[in-house]
mmCIF file of C-alpha atoms in Angstrom:
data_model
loop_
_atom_site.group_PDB
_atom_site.id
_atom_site.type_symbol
_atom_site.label_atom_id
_atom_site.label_comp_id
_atom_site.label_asym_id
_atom_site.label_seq_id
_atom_site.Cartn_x
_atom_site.Cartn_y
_atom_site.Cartn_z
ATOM 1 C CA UNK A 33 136.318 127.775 58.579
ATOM 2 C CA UNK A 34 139.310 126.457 59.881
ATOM 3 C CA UNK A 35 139.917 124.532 63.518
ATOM 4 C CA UNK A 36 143.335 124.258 64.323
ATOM 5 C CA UNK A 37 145.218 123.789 67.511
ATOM 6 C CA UNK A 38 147.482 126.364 67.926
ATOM 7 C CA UNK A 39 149.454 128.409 71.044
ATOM 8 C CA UNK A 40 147.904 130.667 72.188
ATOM 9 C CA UNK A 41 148.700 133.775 74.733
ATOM 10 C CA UNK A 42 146.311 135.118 77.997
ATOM 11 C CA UNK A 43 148.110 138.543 76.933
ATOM 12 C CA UNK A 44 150.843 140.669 75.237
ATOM 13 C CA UNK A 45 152.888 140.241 78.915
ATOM 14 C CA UNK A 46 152.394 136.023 79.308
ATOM 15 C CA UNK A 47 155.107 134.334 78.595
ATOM 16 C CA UNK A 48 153.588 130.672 78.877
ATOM 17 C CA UNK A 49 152.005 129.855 75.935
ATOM 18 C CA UNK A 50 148.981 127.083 76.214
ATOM 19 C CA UNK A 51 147.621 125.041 73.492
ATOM 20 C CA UNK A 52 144.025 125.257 72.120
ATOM 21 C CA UNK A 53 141.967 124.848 69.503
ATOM 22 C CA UNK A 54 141.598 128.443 67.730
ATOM 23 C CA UNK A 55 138.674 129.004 64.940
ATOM 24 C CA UNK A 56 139.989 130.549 61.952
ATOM 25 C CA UNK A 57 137.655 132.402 59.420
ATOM 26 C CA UNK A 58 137.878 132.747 55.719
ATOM 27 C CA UNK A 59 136.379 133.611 52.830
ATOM 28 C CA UNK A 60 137.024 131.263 49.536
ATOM 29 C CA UNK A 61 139.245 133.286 46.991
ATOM 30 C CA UNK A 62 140.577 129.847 45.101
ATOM 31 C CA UNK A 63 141.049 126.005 44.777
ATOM 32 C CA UNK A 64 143.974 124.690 43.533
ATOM 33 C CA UNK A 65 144.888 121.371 42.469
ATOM 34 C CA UNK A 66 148.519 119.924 42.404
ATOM 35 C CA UNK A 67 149.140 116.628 41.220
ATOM 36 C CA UNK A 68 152.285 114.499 42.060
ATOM 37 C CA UNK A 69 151.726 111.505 39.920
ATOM 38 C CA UNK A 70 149.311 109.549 38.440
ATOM 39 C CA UNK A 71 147.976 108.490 41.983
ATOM 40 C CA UNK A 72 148.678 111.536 44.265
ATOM 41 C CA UNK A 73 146.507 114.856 44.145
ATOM 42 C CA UNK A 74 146.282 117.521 46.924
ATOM 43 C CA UNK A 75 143.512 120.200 46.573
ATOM 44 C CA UNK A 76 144.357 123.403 48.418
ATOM 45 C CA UNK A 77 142.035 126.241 49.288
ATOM 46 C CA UNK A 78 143.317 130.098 49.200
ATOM 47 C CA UNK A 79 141.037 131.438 51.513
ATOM 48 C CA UNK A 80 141.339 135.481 52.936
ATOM 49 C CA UNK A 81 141.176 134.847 56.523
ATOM 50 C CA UNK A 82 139.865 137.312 59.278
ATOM 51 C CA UNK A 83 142.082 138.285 62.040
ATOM 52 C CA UNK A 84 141.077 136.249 64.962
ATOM 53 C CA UNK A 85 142.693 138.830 67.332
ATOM 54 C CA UNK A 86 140.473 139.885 70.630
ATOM 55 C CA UNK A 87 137.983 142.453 69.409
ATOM 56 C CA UNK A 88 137.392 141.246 66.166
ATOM 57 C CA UNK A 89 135.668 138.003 66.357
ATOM 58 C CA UNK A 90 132.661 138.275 69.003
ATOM 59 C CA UNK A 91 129.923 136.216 69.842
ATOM 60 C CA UNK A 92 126.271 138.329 70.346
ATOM 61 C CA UNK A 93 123.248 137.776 72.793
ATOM 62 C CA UNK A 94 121.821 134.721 70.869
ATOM 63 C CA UNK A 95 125.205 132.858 70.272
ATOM 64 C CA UNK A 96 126.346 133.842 67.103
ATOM 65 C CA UNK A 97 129.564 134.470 66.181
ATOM 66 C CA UNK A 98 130.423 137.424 64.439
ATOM 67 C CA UNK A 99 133.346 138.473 62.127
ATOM 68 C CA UNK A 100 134.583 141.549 60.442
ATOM 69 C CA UNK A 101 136.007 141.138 57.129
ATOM 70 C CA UNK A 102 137.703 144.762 57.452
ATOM 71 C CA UNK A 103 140.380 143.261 59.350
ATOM 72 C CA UNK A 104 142.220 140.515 57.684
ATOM 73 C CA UNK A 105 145.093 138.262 59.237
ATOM 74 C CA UNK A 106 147.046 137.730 56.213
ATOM 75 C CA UNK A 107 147.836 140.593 54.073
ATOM 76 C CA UNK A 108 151.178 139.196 52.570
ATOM 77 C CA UNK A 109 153.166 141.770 54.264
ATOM 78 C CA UNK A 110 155.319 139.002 56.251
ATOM 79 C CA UNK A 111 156.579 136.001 54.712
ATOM 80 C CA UNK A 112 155.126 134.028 57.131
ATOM 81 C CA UNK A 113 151.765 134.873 55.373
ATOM 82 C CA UNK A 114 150.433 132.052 54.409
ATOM 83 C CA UNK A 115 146.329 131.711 53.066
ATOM 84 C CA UNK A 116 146.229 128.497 52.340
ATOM 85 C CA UNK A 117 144.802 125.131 53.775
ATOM 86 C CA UNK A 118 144.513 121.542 52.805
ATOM 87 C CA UNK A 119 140.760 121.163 51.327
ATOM 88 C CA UNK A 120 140.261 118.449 54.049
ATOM 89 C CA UNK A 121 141.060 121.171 57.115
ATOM 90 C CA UNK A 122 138.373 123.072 55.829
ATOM 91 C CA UNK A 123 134.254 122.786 57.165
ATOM 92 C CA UNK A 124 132.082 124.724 55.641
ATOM 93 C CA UNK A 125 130.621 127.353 56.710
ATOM 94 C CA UNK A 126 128.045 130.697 54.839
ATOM 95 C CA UNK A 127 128.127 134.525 56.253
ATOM 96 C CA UNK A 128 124.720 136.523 56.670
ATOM 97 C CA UNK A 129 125.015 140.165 57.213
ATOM 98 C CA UNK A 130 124.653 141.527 60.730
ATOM 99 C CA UNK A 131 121.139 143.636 60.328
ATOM 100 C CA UNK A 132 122.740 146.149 62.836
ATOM 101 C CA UNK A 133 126.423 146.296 62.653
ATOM 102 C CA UNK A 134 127.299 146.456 58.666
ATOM 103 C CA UNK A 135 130.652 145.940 58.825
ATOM 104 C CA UNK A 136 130.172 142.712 60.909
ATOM 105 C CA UNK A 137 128.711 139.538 59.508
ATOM 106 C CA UNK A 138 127.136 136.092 61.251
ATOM 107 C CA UNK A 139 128.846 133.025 60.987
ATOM 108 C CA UNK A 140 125.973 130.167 60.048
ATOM 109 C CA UNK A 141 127.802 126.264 60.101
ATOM 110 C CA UNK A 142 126.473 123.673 57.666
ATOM 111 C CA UNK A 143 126.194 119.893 57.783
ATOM 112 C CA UNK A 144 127.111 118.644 54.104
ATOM 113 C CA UNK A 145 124.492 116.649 52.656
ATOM 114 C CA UNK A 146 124.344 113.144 53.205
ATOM 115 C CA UNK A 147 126.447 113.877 56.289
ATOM 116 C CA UNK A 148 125.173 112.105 59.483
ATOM 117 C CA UNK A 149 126.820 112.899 62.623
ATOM 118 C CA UNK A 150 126.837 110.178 64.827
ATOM 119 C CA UNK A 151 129.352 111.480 67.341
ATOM 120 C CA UNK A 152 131.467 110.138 69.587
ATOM 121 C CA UNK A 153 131.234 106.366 70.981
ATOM 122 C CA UNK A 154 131.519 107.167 74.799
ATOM 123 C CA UNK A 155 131.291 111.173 75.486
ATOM 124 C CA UNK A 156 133.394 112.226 78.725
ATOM 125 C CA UNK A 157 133.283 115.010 80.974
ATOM 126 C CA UNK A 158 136.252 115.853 82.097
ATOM 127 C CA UNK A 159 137.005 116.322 86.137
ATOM 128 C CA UNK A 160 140.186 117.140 87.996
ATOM 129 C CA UNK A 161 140.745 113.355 89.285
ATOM 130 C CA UNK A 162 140.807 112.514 85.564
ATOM 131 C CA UNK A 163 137.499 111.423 83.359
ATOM 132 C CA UNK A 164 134.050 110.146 84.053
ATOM 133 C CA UNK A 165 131.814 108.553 81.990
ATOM 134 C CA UNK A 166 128.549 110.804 80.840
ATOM 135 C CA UNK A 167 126.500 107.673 80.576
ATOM 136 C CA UNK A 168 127.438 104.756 82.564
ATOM 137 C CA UNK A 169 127.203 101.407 80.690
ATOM 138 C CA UNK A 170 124.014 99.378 81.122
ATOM 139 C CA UNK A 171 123.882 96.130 82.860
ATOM 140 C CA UNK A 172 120.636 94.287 81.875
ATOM 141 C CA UNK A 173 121.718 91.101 83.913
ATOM 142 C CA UNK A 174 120.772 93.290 86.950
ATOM 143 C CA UNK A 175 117.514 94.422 85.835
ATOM 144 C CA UNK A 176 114.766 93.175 88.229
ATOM 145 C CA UNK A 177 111.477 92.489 86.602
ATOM 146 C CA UNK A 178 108.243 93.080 88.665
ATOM 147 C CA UNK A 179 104.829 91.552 88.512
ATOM 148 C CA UNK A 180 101.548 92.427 89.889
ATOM 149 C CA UNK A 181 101.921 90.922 92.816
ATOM 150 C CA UNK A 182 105.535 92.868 93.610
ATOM 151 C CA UNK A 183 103.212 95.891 93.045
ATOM 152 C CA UNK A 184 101.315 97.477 96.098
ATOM 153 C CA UNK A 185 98.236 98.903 95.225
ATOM 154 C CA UNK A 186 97.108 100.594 98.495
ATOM 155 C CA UNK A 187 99.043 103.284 99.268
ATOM 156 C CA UNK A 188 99.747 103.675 103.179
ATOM 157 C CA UNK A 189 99.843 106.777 105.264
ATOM 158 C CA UNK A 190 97.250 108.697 102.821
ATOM 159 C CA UNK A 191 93.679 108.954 104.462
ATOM 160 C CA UNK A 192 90.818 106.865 102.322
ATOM 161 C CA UNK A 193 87.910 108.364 101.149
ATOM 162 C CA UNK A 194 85.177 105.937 100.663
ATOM 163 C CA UNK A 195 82.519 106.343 97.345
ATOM 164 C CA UNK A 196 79.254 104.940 97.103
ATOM 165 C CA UNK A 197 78.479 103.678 93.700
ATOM 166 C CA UNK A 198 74.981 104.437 94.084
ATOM 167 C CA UNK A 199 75.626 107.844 94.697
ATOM 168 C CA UNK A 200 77.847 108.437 92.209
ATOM 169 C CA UNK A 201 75.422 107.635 89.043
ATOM 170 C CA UNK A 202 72.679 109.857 91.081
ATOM 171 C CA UNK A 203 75.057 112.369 91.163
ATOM 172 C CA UNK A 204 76.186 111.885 87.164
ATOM 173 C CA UNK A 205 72.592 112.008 86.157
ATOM 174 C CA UNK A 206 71.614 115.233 88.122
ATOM 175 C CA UNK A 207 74.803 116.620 86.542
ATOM 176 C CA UNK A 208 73.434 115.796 82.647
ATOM 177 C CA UNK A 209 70.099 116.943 83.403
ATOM 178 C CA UNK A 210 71.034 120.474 84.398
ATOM 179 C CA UNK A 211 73.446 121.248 81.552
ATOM 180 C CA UNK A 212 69.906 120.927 79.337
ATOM 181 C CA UNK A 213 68.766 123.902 77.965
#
């Protein structure tokens, strides 16, 4: 799998293109290894990559993404055909087969192993005025400690009720005498 920002069209008719990341899927058909000198390698992947066109990369009821190998992007009719990627643009990713649809397969992404992903240091959401912080930083030279005698036991405006202790056990020993059989 390939993520790659790219520009991208609303329609055949739009004229204004937009940029946006675009999802690119591939199957692995070779890795190839050019060196420069005795310092400088580049490992490329030749992947066959599935045409990303409307239609033929869906998403199902439960979030998956689906792709049809049937229809590829690059077929090497155009020159401008090109299958292959820089080993560090690609993430990994493994194909199960769609139960129902056999042409169509689910797309299942992998974390490597040893990978931990700690994410971003501050994530934003983004708003028209510009961006606000998801979590606001924490001042702990504000923080007001309490003690028990900031706390207020009683709480007002609820009516008491009023239980005599007496009572009580009475009422605890009835209650273990009549669950004897």
């Amino acid at each position: 799998m390939l993520k790659a920002i790219t520009q991208s069209y609303a329609s055949t008719k739009d004229k204004n293109p937009i940029l946006a990341e675009v999802s690119f899927y591939g199957i692995l058909i070779d890795i190839i290894e050019l060196y420069y000198s005795k310092n400088l390698k580049v490992v490329l992947f030749k992947c066959k990559w599935v045409n990303n066109n409307k239609g033929l990369i869906e998403k199902d009821d439960y979030g998956f993404t689906l792709v049809n190998f049937n229809h590829l992007l690059y077929t090497r009719h155009h020159l401008s055909d090109e299958p292959f990627i820089f080993s560090s643009q690609a993430q990994q990713v493994f194909y199960v087969d769609h139960p129902m649809e056999k042409e169509w397969r689910m797309v299942v992404k992998l974390k490597p192993r040893g990978f931990y992903d700690l994410g971003d240091d501050t994530p934003t959401i983004e708003h028209k005025e510009g961006h606000m912080e998801l979590w606001p930083e924490q001042q702990l030279d504000d923080t007001t400690f309490e003690t028990e005698e900031d706390i207020e036991w009683v709480r007002e405006g609820v009516p008491g009720l009023e239980i005599d202790p007496e009572t009580l056990e009475s009422n605890e020993a009835y209650d273990e005498d009549d669950n004897i059989s």
